[in-house]
mmCIF file of C-alpha atoms and ligand atoms in Angstrom:
data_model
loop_
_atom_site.group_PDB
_atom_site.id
_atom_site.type_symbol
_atom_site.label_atom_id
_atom_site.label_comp_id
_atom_site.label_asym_id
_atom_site.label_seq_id
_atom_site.Cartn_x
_atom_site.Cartn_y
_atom_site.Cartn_z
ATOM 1 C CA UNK A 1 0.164 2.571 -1.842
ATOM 2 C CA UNK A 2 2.339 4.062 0.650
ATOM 3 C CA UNK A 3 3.159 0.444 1.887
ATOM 4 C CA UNK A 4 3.851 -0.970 -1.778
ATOM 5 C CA UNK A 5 5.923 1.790 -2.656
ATOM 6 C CA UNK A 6 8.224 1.305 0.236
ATOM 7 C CA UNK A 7 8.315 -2.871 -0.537
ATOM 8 C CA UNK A 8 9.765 -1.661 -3.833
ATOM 9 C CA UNK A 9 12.661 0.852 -2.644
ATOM 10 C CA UNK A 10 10.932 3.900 -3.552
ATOM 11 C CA UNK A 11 11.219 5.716 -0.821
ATOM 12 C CA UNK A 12 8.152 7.298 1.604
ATOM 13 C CA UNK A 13 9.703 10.905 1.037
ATOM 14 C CA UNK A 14 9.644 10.494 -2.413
ATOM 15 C CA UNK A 15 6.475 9.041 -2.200
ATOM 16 C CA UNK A 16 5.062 11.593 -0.029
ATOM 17 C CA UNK A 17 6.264 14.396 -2.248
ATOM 18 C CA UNK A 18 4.686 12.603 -5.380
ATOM 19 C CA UNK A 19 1.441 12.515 -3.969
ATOM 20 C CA UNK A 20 1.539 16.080 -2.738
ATOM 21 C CA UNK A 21 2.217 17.630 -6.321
ATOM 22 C CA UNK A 22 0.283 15.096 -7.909
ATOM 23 C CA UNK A 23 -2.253 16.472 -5.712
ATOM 24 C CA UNK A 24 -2.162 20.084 -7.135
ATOM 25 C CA UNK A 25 -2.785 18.624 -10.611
ATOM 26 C CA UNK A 26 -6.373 17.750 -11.585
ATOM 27 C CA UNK A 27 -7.595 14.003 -11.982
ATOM 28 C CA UNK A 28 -9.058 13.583 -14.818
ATOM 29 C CA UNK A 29 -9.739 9.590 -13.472
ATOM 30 C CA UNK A 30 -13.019 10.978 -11.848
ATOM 31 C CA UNK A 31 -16.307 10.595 -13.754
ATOM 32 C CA UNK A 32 -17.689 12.871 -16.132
ATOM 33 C CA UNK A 33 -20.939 13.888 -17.860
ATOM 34 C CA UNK A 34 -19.388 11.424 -21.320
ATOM 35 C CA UNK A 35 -19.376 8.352 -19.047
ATOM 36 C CA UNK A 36 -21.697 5.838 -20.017
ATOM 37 C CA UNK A 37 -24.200 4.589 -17.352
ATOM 38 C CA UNK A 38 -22.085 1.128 -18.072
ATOM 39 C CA UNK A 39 -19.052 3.082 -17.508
ATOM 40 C CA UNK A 40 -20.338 4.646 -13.743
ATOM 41 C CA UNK A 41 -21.920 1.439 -12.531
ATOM 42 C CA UNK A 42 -18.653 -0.501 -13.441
ATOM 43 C CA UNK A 43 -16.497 2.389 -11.487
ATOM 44 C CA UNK A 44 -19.382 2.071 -8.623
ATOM 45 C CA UNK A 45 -18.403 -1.483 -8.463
ATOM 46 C CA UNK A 46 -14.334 -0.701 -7.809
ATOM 47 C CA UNK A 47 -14.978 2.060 -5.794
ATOM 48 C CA UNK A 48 -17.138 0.013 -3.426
ATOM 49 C CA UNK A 49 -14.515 -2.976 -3.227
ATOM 50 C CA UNK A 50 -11.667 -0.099 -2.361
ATOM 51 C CA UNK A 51 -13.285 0.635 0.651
ATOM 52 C CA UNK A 52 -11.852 -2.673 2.622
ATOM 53 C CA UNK A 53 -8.767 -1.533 1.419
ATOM 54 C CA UNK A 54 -8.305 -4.491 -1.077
ATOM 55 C CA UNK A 55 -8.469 -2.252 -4.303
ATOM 56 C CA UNK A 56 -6.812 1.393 -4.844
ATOM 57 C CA UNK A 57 -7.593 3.864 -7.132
ATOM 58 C CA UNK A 58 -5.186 5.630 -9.092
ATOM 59 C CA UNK A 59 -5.366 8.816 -9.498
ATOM 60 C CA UNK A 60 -4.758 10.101 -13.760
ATOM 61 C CA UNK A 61 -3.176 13.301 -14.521
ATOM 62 C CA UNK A 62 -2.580 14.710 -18.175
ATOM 63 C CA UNK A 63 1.137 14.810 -17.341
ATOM 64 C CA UNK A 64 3.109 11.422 -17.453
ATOM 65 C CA UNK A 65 5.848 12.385 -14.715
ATOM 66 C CA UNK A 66 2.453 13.358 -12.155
ATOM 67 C CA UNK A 67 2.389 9.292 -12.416
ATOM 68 C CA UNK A 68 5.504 8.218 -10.897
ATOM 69 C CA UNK A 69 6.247 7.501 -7.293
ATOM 70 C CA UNK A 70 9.704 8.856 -6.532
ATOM 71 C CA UNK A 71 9.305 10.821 -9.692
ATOM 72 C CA UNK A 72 13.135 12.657 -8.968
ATOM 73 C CA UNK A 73 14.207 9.406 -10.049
ATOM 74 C CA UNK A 74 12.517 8.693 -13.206
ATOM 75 C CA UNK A 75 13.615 12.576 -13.935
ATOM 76 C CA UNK A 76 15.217 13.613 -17.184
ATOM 77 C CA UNK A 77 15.101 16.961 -17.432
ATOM 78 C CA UNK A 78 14.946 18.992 -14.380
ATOM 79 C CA UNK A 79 12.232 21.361 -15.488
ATOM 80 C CA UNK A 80 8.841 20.523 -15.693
ATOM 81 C CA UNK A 81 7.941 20.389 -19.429
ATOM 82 C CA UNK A 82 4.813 20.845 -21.312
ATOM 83 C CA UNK A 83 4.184 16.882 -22.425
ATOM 84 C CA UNK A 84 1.332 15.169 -21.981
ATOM 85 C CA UNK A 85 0.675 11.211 -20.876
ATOM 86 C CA UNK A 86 -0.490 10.270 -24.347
ATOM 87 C CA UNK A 87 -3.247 8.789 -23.520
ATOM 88 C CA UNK A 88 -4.677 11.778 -21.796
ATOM 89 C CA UNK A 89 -3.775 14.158 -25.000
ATOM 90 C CA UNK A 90 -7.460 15.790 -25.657
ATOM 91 C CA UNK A 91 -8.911 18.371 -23.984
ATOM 92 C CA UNK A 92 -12.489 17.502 -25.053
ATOM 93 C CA UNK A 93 -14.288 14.772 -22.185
ATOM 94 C CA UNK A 94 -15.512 11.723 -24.120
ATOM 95 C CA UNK A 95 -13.460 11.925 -27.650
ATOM 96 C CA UNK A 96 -10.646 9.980 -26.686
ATOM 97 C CA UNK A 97 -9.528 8.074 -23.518
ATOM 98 C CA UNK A 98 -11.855 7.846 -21.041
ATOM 99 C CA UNK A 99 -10.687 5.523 -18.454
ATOM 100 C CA UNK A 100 -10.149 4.980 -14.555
ATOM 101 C CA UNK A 101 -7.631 2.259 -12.951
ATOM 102 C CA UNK A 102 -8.235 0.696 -9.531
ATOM 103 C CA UNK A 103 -5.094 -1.271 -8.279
ATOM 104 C CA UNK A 104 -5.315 -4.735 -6.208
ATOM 105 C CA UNK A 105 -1.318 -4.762 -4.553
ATOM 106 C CA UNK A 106 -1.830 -8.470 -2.958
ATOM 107 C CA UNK A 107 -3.003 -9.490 -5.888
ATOM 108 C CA UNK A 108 -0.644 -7.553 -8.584
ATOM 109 C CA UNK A 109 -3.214 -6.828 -10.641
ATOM 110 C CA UNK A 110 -4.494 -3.310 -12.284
ATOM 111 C CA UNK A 111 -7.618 -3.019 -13.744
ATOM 112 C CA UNK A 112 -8.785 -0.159 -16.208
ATOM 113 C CA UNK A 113 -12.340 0.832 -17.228
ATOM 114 C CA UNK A 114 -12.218 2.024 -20.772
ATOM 115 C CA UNK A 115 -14.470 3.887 -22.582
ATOM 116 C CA UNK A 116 -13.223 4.716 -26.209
ATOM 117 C CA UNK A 117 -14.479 7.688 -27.599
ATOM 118 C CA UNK A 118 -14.702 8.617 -31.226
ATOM 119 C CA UNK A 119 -11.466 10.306 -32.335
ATOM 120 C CA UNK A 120 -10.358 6.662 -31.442
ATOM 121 C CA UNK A 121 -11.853 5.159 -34.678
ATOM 122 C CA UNK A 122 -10.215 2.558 -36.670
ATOM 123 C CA UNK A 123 -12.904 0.854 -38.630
ATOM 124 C CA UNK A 124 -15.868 2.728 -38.999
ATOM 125 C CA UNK A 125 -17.413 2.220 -35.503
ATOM 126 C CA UNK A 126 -14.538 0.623 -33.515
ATOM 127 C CA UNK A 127 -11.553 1.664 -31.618
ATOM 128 C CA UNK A 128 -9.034 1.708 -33.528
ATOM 129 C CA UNK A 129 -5.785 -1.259 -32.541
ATOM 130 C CA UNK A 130 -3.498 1.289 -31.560
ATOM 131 C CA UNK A 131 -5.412 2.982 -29.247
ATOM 132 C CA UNK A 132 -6.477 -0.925 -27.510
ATOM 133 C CA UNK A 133 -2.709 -1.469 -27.860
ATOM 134 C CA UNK A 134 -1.885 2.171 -25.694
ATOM 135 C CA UNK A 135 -5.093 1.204 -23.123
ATOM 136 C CA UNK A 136 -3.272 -1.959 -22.303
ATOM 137 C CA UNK A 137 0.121 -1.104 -22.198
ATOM 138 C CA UNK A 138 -0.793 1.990 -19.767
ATOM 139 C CA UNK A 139 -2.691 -0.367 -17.529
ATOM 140 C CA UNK A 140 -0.012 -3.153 -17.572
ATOM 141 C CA UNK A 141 2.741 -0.740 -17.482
ATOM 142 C CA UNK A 142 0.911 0.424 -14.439
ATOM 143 C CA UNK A 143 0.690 -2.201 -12.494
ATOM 144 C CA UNK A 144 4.652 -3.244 -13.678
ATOM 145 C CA UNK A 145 5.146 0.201 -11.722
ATOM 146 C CA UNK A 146 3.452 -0.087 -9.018
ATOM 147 C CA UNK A 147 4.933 -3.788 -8.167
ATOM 148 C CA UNK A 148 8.331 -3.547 -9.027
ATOM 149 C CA UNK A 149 9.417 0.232 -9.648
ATOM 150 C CA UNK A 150 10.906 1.853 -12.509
ATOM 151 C CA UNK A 151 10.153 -0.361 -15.536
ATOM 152 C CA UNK A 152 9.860 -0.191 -19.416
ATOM 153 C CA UNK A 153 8.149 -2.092 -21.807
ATOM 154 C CA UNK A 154 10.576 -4.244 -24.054
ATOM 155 C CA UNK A 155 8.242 -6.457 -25.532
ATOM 156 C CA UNK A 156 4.189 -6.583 -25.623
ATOM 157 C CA UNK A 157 2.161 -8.994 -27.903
ATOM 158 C CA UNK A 158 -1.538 -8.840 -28.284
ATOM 159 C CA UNK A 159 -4.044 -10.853 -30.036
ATOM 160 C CA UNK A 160 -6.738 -9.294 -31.394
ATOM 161 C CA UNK A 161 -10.115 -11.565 -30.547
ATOM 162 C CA UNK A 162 -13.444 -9.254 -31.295
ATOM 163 C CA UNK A 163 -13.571 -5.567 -32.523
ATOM 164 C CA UNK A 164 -14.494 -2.797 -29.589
ATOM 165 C CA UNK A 165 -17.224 -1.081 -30.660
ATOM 166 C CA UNK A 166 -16.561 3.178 -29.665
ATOM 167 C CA UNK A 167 -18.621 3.746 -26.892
ATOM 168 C CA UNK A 168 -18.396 0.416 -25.794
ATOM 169 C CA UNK A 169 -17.114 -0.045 -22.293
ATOM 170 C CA UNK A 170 -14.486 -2.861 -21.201
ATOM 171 C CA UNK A 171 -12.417 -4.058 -18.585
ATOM 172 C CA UNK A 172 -8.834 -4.198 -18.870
ATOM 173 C CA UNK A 173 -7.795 -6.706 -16.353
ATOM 174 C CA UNK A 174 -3.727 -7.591 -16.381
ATOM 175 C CA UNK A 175 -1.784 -8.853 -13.537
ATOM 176 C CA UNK A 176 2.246 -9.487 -13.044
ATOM 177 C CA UNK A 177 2.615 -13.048 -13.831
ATOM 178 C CA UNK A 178 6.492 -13.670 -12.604
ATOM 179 C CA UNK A 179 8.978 -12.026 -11.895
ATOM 180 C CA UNK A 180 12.821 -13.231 -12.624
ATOM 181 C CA UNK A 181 15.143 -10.487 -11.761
ATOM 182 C CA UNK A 182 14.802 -7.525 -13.748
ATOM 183 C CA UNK A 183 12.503 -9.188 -15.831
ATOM 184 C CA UNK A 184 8.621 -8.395 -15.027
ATOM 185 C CA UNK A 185 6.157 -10.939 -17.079
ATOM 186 C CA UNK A 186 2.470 -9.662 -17.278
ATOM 187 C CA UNK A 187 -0.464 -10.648 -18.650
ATOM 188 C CA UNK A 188 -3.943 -8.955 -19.610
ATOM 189 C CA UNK A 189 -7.231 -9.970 -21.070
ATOM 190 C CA UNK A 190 -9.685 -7.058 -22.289
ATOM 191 C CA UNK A 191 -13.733 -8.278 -22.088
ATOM 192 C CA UNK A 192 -16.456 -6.530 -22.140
ATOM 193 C CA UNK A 193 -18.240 -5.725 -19.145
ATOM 194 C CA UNK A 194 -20.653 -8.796 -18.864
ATOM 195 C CA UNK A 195 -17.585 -10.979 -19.273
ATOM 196 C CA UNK A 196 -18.852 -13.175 -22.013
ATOM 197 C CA UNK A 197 -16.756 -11.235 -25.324
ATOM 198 C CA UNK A 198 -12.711 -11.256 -24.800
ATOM 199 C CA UNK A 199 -11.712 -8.697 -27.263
ATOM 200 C CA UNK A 200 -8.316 -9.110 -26.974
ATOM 201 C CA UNK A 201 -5.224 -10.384 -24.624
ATOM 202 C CA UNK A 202 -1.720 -9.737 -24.457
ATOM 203 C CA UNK A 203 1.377 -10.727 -22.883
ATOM 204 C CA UNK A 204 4.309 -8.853 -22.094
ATOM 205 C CA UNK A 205 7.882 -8.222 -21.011
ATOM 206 C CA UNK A 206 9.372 -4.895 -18.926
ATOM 207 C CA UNK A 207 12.585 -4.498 -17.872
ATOM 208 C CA UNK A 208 13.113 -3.124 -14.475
ATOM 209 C CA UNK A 209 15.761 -0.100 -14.970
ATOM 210 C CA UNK A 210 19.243 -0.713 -13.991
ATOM 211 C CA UNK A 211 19.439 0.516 -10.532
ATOM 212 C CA UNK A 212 22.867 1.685 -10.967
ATOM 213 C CA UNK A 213 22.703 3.893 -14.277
ATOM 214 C CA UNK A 214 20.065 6.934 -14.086
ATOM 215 C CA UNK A 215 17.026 6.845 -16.551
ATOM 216 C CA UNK A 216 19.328 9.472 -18.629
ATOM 217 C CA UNK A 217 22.526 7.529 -18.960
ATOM 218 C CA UNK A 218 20.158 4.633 -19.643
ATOM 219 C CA UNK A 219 19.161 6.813 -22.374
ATOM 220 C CA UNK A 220 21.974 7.984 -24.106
ATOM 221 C CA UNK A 221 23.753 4.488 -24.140
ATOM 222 C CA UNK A 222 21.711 3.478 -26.533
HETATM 223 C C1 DCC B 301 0.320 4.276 -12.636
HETATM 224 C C2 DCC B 301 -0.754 4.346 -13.589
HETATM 225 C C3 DCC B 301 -0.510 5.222 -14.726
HETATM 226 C C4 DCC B 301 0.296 4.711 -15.803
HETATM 227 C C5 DCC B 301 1.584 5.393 -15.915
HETATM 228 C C6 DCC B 301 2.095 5.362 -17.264
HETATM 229 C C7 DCC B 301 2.499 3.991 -17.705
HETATM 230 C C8 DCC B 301 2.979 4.103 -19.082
HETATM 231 C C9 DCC B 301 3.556 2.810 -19.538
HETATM 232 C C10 DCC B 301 4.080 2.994 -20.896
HETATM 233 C C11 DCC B 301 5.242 2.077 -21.077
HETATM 234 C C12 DCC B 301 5.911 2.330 -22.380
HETATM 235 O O1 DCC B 301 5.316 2.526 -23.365
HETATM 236 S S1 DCC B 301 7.617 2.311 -22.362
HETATM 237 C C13 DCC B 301 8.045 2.831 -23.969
HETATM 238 C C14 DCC B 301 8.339 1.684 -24.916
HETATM 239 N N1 DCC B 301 9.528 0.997 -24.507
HETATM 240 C C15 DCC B 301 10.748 1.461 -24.787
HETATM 241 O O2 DCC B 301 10.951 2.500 -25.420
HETATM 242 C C16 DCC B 301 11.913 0.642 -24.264
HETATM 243 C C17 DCC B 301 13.072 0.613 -25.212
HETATM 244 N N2 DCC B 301 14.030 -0.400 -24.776
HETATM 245 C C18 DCC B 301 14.926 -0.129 -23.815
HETATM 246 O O3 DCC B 301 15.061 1.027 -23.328
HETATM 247 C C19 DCC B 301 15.806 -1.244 -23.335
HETATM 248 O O4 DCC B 301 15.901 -2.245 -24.332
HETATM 249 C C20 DCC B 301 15.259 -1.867 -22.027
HETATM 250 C C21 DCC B 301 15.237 -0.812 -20.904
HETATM 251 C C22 DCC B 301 13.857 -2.470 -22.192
HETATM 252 C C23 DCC B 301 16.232 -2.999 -21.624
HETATM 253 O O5 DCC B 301 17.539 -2.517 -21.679
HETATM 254 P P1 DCC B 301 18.626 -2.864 -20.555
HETATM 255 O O6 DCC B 301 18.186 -2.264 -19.280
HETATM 256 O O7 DCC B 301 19.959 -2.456 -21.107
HETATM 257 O O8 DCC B 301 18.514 -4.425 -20.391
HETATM 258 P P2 DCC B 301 19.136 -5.603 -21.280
HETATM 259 O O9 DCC B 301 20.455 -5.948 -20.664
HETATM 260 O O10 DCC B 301 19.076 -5.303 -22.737
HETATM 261 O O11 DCC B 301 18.088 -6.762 -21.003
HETATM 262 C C24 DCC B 301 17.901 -7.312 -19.690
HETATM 263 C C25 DCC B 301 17.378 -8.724 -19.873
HETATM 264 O O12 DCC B 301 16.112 -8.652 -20.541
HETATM 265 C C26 DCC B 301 16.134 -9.344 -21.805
HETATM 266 N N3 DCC B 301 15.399 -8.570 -22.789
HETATM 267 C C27 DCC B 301 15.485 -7.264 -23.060
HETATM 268 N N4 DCC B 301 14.625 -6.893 -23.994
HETATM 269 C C28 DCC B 301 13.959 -8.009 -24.348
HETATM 270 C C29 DCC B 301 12.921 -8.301 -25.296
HETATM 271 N N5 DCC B 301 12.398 -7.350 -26.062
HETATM 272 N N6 DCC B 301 12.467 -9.573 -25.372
HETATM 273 C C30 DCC B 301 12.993 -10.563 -24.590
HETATM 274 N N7 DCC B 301 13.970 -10.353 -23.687
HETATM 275 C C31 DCC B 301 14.463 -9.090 -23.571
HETATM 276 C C32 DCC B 301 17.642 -9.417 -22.159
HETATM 277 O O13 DCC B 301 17.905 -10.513 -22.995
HETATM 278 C C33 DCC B 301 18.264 -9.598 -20.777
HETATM 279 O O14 DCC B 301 18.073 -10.937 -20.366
HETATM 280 P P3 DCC B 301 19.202 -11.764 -19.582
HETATM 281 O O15 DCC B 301 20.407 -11.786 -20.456
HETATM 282 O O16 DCC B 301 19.424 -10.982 -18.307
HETATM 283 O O17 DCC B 301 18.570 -13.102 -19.342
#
């Protein structure tokens, strides 16, 4: 991560300081008694592969700035706020989000276990679009991050292919397509964890910041 982040221009202070206060907070991308047995043996599977280095695993923490590399620079305010990453908004283990990432740099690609829970419902039974919509923008915003630095979405388009039953666990599997200067392409498939159901797959467009205007000033020109 260490060696990413410095490819990218954020520095290895900033960096280093991340990861130290991110280390105070807890990770809530560790498994817990809701997992599925689908849901551990899946998150066996990464964990093994990250021990030749190939794949990382990111850490999750219930507050979004906890996230950022060289967080001073994503900074709006200067005190630390109570907000919460959205998709890490409930207390309760198992009721909402339940998911883990595991990064592959040479590759560009993020991958995210998810395991809806049932305050997720859309149709009786099934996650609800939104909430596959937020899974797949985190993970793909993640690995926009983590490859080229401080990016928003402007523009994400999924198909919806097969309802995800609650419960359920799938693979979110995106990876940065191109890249044509401060535009980031991605694209993700979500399948279920035998492979053989695609439930849905999106594209999408971030915008790497402008390097020269703070994340503020990016704010209030618009
Ligand atoms: C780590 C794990 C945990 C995970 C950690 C957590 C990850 C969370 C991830 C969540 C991500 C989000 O939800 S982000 C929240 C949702 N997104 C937003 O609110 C963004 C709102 N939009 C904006 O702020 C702005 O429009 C930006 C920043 C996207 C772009 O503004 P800008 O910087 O002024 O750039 P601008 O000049 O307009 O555009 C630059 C170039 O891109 C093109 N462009 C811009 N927008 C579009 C568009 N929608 N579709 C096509 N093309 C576009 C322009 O035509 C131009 O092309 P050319 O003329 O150069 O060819």
């Amino acid at each position: 991560l260490l060696k990413t982040c410095s490819l990218h221009g954020i520095s290895t202070f900033s960096f280093q300081t991340w990861l130290s206060q991110a280390r105070q907070s807890k990770d809530y991308a560790l498994p817990n008694s809701s997992w599925s047995q689908g849901m551990m043996d899946l998150y066996s599977r990464f964990l093994e592969m990250c021990k030749d280095g190939t794949w990382k695993r990111i850490p999750s923490y219930s507050n979004s700035i906890d996230h950022i590399p060289g967080k001073a620079f994503w900074c709006v305010c200067k005190e630390r706020k109570e907000t919460r990453l959205f998709p890490r908004n409930m207390d309760t283990e198992g009721v909402g989000f339940e998911y883990a990432m595991f990064l592959n740099p040479s590759e560009k690609r993020m991958v995210c276990l998810f395991q809806p829970g049932p305050y997720l419902e859309g149709h009786p039974g099934f996650a609800h679009g939104g909430s596959t919509a937020t899974i797949i923008d985190s993970t793909i915003g993640g690995c926009a991050i983590f490859v080229a630095g401080r990016v928003m979405t402007a523009n994400l388009s999924i198909n919806y292919r097969n309802p995800i039953p609650l419960g359920s666990v799938v693979l979110v599997d995106s990876k940065v397509d191109q890249v044509e200067g401060r535009k980031v392409f991605l694209s993700c498939q979500v399948r279920s964890i035998d492979g053989q159901t695609l439930h849905a797959e999106a594209t999408a467009l971030f915008i790497r910041l402008d390097s020269t205007k703070s994340l503020q000033q990016q704010m209030s020109s618009q």
